[in-house]
Tab-separated table of N, CA and C in Angstrom:
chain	number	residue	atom	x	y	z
G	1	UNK	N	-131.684	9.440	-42.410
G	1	UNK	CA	-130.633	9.103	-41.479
G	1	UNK	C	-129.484	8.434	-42.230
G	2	UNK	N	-128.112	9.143	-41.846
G	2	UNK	CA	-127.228	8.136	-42.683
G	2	UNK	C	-126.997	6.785	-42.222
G	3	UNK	N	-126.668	5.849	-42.676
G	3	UNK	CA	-126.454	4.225	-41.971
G	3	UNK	C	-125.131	4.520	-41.453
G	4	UNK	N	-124.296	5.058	-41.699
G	4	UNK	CA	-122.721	4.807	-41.285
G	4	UNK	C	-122.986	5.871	-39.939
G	5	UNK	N	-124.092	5.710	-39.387
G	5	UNK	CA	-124.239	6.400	-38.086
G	5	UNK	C	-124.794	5.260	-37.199
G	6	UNK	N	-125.015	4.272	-37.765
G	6	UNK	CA	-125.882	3.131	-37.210
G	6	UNK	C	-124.643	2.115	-36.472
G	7	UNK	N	-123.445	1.899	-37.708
G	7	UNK	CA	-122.142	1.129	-36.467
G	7	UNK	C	-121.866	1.610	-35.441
G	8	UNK	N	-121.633	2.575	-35.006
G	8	UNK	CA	-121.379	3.243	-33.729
G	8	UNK	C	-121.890	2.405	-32.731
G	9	UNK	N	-123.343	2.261	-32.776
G	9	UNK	CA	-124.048	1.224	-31.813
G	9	UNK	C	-124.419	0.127	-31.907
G	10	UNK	N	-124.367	-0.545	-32.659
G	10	UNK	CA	-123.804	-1.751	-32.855
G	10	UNK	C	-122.467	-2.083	-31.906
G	11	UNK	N	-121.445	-1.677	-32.654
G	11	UNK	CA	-120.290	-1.483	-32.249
G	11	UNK	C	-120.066	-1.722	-30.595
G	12	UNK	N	-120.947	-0.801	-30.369
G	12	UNK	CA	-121.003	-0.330	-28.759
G	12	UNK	C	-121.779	-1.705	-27.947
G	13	UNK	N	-122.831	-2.255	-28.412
G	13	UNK	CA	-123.545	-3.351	-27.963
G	13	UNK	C	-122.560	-4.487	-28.093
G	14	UNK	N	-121.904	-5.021	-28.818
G	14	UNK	CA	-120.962	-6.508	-29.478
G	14	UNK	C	-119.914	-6.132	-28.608
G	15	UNK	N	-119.639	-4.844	-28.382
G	15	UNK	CA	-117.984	-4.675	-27.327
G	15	UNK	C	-118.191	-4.682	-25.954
G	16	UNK	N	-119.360	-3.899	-25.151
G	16	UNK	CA	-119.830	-3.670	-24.268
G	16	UNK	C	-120.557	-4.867	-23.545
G	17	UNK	N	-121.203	-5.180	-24.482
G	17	UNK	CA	-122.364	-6.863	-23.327
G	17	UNK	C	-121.174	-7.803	-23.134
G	18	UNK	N	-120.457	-8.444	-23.985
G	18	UNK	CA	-119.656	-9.340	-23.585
G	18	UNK	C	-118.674	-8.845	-22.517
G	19	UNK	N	-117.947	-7.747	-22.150
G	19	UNK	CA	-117.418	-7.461	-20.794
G	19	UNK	C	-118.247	-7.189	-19.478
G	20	UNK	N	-119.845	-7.328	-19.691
G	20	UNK	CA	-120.490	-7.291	-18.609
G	20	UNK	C	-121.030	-8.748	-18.106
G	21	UNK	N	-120.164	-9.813	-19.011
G	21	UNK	CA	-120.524	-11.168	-18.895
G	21	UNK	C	-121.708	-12.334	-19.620
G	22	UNK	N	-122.371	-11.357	-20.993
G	22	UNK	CA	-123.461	-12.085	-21.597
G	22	UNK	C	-122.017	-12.387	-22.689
G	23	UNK	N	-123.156	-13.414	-23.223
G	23	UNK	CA	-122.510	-14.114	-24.535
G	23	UNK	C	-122.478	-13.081	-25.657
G	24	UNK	N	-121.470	-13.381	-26.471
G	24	UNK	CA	-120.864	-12.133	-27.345
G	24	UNK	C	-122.835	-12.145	-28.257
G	25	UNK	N	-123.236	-11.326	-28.507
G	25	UNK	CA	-124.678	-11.191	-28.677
G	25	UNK	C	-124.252	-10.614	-30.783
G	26	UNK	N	-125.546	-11.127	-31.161
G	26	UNK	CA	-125.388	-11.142	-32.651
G	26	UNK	C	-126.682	-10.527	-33.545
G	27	UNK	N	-126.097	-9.707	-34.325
G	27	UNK	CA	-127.268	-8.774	-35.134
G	27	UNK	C	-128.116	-9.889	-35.860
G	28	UNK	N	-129.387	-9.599	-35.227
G	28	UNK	CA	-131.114	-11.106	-35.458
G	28	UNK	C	-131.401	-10.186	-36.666
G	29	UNK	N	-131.805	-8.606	-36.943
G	29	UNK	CA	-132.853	-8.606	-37.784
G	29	UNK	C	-132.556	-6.823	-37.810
G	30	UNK	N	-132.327	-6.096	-39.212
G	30	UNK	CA	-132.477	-5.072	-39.199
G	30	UNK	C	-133.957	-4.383	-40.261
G	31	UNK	N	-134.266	-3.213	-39.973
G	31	UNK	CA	-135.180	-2.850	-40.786
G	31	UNK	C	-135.590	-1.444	-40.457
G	32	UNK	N	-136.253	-0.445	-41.987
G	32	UNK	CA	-136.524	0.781	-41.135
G	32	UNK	C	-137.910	0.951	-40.838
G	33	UNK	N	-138.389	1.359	-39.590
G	33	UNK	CA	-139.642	1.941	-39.260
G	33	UNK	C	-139.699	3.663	-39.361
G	34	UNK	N	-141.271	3.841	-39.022
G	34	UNK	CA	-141.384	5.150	-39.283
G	34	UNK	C	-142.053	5.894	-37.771
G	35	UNK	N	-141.423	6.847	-37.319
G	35	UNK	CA	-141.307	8.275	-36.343
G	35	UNK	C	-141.250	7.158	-34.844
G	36	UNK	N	-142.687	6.491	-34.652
G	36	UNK	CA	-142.956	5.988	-33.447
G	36	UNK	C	-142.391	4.416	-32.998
G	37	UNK	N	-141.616	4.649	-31.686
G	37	UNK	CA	-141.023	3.090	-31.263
G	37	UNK	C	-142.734	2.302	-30.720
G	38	UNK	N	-142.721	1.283	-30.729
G	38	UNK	CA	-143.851	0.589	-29.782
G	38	UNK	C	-143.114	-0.329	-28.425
G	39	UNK	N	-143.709	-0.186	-27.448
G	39	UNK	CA	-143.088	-0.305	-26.656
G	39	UNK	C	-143.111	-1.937	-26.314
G	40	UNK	N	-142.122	-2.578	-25.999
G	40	UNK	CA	-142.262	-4.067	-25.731
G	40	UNK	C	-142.410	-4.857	-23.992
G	41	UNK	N	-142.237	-3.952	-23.316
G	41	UNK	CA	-142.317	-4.258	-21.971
G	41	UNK	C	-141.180	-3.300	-21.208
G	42	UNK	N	-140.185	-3.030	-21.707
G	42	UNK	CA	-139.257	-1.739	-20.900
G	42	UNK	C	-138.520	-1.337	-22.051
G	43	UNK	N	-138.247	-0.480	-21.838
G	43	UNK	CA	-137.898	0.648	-22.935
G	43	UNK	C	-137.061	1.722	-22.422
G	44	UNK	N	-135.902	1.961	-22.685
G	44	UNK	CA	-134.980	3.207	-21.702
G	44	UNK	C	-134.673	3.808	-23.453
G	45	UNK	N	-134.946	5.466	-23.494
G	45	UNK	CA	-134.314	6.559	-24.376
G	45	UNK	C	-133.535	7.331	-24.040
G	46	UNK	N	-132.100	7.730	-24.929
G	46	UNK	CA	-131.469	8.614	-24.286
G	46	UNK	C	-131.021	9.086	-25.845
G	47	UNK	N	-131.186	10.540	-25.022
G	47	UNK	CA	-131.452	11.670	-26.354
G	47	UNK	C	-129.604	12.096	-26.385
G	48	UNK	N	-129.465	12.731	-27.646
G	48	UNK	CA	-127.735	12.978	-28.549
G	48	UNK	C	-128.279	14.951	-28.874
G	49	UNK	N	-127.124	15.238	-28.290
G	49	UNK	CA	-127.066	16.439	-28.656
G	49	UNK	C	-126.268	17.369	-29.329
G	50	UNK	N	-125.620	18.383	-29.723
G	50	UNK	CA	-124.199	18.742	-30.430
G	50	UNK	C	-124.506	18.795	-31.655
G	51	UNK	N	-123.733	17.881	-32.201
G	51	UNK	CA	-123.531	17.680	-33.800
G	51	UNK	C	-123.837	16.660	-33.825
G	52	UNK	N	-124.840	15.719	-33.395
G	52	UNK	CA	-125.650	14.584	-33.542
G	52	UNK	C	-127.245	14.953	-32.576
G	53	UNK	N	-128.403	14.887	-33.761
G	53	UNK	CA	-129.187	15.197	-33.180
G	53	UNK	C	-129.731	14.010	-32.996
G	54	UNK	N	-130.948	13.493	-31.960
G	54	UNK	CA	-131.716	12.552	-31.962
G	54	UNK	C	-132.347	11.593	-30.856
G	55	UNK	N	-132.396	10.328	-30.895
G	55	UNK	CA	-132.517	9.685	-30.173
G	55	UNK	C	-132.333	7.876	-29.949
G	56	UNK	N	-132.029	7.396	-29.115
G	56	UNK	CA	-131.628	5.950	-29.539
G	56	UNK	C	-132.734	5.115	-28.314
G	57	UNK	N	-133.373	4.313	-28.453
G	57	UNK	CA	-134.329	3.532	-27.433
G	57	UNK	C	-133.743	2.235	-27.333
G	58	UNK	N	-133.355	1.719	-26.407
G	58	UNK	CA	-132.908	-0.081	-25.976
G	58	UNK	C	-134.189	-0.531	-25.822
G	59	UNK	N	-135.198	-1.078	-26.699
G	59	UNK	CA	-136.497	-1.542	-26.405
G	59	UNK	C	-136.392	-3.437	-25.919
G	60	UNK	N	-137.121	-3.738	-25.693
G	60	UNK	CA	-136.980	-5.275	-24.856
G	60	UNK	C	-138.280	-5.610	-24.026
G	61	UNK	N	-138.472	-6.809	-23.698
G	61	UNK	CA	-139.655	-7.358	-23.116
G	61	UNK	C	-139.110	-7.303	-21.871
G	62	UNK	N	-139.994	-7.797	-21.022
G	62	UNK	CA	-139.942	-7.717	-19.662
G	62	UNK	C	-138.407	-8.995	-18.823
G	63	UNK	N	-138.899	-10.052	-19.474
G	63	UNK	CA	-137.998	-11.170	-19.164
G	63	UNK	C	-136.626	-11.500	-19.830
G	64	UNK	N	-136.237	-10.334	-20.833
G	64	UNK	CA	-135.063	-9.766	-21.160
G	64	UNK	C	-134.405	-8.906	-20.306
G	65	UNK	N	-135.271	-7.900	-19.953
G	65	UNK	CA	-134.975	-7.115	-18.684
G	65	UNK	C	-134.408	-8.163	-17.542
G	66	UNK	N	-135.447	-8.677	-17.542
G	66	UNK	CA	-135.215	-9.631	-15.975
G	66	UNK	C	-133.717	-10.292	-16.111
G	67	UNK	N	-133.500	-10.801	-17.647
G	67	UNK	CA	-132.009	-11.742	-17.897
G	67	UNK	C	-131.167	-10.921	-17.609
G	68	UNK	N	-131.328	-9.753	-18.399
G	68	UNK	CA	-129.829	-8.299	-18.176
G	68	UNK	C	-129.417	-8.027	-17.148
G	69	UNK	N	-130.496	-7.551	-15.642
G	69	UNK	CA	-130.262	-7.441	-14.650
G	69	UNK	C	-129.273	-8.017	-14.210
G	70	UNK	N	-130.639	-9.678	-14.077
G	70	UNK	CA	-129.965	-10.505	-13.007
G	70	UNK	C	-128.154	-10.742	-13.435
G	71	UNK	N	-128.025	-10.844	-14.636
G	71	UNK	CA	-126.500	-11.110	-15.249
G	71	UNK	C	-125.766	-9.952	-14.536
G	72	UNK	N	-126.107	-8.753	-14.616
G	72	UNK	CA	-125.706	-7.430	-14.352
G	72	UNK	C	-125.498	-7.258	-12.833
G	73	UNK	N	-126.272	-8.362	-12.104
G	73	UNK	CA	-126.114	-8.284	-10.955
G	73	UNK	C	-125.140	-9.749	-10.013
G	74	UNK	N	-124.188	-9.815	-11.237
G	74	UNK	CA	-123.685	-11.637	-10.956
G	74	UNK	C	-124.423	-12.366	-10.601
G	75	UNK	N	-125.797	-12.500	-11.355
G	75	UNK	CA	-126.344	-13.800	-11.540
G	75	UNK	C	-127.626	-13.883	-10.267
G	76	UNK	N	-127.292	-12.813	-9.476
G	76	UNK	CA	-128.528	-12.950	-8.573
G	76	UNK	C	-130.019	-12.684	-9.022
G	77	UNK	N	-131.133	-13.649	-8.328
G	77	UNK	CA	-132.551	-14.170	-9.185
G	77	UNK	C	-133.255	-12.889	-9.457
G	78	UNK	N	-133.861	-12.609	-10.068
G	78	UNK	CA	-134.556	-10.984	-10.445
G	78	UNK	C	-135.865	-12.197	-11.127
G	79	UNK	N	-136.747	-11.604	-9.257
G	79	UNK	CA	-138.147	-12.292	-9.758
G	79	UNK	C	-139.026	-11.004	-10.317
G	80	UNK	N	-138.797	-9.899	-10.009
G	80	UNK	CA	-139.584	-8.700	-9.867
G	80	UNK	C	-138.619	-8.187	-10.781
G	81	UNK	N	-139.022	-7.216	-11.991
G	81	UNK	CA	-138.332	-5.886	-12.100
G	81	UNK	C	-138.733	-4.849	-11.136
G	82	UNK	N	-138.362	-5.141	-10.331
G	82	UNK	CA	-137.963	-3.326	-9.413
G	82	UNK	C	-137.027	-2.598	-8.920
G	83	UNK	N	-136.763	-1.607	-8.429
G	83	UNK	CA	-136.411	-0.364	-8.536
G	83	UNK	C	-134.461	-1.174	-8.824
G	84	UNK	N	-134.056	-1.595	-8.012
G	84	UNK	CA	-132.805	-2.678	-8.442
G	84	UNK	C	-132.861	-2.549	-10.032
G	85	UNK	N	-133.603	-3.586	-10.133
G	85	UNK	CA	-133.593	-4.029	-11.771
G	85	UNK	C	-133.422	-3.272	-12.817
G	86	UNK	N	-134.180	-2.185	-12.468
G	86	UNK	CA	-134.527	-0.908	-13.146
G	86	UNK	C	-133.364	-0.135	-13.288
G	87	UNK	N	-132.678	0.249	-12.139
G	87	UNK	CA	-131.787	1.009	-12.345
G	87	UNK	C	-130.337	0.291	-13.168
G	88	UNK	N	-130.684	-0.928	-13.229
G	88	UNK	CA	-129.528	-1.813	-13.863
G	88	UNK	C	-129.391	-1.923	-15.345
G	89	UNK	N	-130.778	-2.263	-15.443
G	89	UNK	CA	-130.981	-1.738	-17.140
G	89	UNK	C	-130.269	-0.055	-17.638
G	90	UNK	N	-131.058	0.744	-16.245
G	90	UNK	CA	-130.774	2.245	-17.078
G	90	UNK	C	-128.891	2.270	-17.322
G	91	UNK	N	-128.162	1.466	-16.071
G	91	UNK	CA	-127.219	1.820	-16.083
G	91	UNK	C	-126.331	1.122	-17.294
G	92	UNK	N	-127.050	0.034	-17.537
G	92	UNK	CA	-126.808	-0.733	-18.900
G	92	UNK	C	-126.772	0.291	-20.305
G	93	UNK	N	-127.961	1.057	-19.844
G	93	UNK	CA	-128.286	1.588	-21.640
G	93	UNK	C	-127.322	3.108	-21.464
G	94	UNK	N	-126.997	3.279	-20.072
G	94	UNK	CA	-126.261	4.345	-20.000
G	94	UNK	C	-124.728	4.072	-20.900
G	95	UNK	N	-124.008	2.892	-20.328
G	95	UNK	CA	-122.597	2.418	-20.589
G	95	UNK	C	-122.682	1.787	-22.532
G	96	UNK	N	-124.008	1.470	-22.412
G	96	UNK	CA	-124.091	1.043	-24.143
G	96	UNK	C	-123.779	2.687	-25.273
G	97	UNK	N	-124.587	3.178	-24.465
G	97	UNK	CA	-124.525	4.889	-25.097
G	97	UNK	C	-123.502	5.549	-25.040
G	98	UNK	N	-122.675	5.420	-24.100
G	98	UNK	CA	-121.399	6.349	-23.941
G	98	UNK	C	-120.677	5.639	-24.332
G	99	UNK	N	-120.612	4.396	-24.913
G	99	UNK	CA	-119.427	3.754	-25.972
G	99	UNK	C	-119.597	4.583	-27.297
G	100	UNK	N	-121.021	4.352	-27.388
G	100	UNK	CA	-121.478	4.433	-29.085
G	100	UNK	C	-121.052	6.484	-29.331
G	101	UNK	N	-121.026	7.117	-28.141
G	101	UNK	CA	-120.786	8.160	-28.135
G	101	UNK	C	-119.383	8.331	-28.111
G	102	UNK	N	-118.566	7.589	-27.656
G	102	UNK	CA	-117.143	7.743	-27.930
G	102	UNK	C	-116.764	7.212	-29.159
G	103	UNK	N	-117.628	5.849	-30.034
G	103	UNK	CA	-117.483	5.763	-31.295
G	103	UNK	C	-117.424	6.873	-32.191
G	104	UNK	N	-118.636	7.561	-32.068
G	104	UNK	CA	-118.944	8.576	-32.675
G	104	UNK	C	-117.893	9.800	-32.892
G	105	UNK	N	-117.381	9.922	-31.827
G	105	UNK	CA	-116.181	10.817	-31.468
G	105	UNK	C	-114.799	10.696	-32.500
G	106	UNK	N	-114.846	9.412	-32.784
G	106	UNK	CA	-113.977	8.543	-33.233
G	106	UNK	C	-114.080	9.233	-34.519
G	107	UNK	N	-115.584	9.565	-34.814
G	107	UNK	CA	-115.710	9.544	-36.515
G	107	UNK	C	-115.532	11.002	-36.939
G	108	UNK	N	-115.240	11.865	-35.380
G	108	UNK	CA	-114.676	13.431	-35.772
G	108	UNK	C	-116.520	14.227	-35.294
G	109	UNK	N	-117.137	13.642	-34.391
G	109	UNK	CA	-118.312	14.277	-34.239
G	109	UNK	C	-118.448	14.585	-32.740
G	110	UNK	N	-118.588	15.732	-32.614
G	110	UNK	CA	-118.845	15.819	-30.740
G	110	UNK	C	-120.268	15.772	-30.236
G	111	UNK	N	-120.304	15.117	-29.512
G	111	UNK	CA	-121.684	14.976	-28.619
G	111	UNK	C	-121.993	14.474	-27.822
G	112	UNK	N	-123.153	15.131	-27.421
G	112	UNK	CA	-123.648	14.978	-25.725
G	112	UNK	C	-124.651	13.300	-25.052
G	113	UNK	N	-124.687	12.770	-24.481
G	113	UNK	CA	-126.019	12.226	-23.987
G	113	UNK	C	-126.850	12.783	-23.230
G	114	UNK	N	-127.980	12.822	-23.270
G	114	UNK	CA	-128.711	12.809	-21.888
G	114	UNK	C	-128.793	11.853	-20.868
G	115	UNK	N	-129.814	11.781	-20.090
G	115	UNK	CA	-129.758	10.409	-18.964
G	115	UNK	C	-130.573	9.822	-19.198
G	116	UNK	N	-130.989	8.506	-19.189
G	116	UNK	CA	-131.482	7.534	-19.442
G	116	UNK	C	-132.992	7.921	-19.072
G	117	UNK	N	-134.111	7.736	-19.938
G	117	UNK	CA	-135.183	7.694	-18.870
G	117	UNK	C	-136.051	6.251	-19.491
G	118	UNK	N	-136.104	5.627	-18.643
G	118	UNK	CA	-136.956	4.138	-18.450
G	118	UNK	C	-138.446	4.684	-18.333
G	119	UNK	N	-138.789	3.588	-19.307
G	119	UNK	CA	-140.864	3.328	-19.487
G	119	UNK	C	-140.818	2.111	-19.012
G	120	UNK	N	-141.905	1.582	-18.592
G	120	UNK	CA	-142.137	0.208	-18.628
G	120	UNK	C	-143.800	-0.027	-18.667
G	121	UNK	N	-144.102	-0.732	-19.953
G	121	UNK	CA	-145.360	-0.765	-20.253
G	121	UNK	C	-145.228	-1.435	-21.617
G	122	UNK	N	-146.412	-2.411	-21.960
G	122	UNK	CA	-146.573	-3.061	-23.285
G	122	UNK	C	-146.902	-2.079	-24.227
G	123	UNK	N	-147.104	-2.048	-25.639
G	123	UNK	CA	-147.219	-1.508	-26.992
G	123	UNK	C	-147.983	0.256	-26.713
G	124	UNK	N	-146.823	0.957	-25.500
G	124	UNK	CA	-147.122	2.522	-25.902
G	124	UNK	C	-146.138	3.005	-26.429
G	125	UNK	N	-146.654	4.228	-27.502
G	125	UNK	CA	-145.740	4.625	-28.727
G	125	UNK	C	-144.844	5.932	-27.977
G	126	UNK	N	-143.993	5.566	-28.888
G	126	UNK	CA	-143.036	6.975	-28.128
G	126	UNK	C	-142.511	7.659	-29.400
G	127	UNK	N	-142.570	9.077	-29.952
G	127	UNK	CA	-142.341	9.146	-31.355
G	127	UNK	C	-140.809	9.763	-30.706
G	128	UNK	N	-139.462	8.860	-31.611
G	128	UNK	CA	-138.182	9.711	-31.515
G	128	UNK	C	-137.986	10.048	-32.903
G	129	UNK	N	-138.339	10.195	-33.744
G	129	UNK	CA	-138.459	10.549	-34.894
G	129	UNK	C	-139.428	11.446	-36.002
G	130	UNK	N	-138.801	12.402	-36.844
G	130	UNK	CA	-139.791	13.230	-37.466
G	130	UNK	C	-140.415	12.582	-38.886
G	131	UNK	N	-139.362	11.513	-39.107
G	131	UNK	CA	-139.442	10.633	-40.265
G	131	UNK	C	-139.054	9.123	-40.055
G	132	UNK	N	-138.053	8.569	-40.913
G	132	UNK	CA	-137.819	7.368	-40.630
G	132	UNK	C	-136.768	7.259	-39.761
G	133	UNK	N	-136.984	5.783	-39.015
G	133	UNK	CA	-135.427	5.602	-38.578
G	133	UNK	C	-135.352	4.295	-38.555
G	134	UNK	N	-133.831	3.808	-37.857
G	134	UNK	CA	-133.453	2.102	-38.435
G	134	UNK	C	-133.864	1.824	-36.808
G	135	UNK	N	-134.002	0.508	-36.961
G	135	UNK	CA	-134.419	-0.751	-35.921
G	135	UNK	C	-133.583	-1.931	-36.561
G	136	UNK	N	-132.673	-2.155	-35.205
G	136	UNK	CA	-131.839	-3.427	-35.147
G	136	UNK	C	-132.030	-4.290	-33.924
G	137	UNK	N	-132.571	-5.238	-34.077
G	137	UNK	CA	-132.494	-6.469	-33.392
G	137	UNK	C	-131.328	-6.944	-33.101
G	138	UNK	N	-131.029	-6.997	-31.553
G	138	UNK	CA	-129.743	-7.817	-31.244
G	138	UNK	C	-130.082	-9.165	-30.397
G	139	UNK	N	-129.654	-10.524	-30.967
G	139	UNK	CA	-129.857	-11.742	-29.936
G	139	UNK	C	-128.868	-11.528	-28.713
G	140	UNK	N	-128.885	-11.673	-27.864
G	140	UNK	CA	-128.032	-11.961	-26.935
G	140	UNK	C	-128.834	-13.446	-25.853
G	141	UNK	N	-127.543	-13.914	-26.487
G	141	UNK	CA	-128.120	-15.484	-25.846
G	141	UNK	C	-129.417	-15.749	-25.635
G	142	UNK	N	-130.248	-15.606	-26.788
G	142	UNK	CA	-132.024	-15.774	-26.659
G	142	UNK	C	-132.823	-15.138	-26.368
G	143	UNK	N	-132.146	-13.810	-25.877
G	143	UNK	CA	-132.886	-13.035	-25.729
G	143	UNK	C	-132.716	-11.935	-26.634
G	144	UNK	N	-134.038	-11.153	-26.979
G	144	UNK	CA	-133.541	-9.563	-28.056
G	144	UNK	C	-133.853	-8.895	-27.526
G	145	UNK	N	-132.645	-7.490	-27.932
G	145	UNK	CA	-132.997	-6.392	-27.360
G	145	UNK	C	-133.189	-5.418	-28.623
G	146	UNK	N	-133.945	-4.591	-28.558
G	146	UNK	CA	-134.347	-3.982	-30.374
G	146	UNK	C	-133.566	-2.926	-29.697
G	147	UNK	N	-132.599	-2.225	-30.808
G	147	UNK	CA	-131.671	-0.866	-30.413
G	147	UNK	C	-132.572	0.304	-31.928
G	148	UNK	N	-133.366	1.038	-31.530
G	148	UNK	CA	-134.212	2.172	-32.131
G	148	UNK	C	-133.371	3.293	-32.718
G	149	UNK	N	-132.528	3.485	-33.772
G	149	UNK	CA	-131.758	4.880	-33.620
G	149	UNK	C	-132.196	5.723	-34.378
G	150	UNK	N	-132.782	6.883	-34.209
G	150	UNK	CA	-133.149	7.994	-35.125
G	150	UNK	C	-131.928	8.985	-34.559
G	151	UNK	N	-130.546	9.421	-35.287
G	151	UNK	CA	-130.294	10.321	-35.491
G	151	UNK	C	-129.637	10.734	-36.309
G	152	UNK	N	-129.584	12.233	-36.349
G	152	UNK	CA	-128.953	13.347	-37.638
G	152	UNK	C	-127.928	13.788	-37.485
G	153	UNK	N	-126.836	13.792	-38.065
G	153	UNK	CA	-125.553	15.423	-37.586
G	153	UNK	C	-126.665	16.362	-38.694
G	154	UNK	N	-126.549	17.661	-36.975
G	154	UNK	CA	-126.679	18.528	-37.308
G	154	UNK	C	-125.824	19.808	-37.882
């Protein structure tokens, strides 16, 4: 995977959370893993198509979820992740993706997203990768959200 495919989303997370009202959020921890994400409590993937092949996962625990929401929802209490919550995250990892996809655009590459699809479950593997890919940790005000990116121009 090239790295100068990896700012795009970055990019997209540091520009994007702070206009949805979290604190400007800061790269905790990068590193590469190999094919399979493990899942941390919710997990939304949305697959790149065109001239970017792949996949990107917003992985996160449950009570990260719960923070994003409720913020996402001006601050109202999110005791439950349900179907609300849920769709707040997806719509989160939707607007994180279609930045990083207009980044991308930026860099002279056309491509597609798919739609978000949400897991929610502790340590099940999801392989978006045939080999390696990068894992970046983002803090956002105490909480992390791991951003998974395996992709290629094809």
């Amino acid at each position: 995977m090239d790295a100068k495919l990896v700012n795009p989303f970055v990019d997209a997370f540091t520009t994007v959370m702070p206009q949805m009202g979290f604190p400007p959020p800061q790269r905790a921890n990068m590193g590469v893993r190999d094919q399979n994400v493990k899942g941390l409590g919710v997990s939304v993937i949305v697959g790149f198509t065109k001239q970017l092949r792949g996949n990107v996962v917003y992985n996160m625990d449950i009570e990260t979820a719960k923070f994003i929401a409720s913020t996402m929802m001006m601050g109202m209490p999110v005791a439950e992740f349900d179907a609300m919550a849920q769709s707040a995250i997806s719509e989160m990892s939707n607007m994180l993706t279609a930045n990083a996809a207009t980044n991308l655009t930026g860099m002279g590459l056309e491509v597609d997203i798919s739609t978000p699809s949400l897991s929610i479950g502790n340590s099940f593997q999801v392989k978006i990768a045939d080999g390696k890919y990068l894992s970046v940790d983002m803090d956002l005000g105490g909480h992390t959200v791991e951003i998974d990116i395996a992709v290629d121009q094809s």
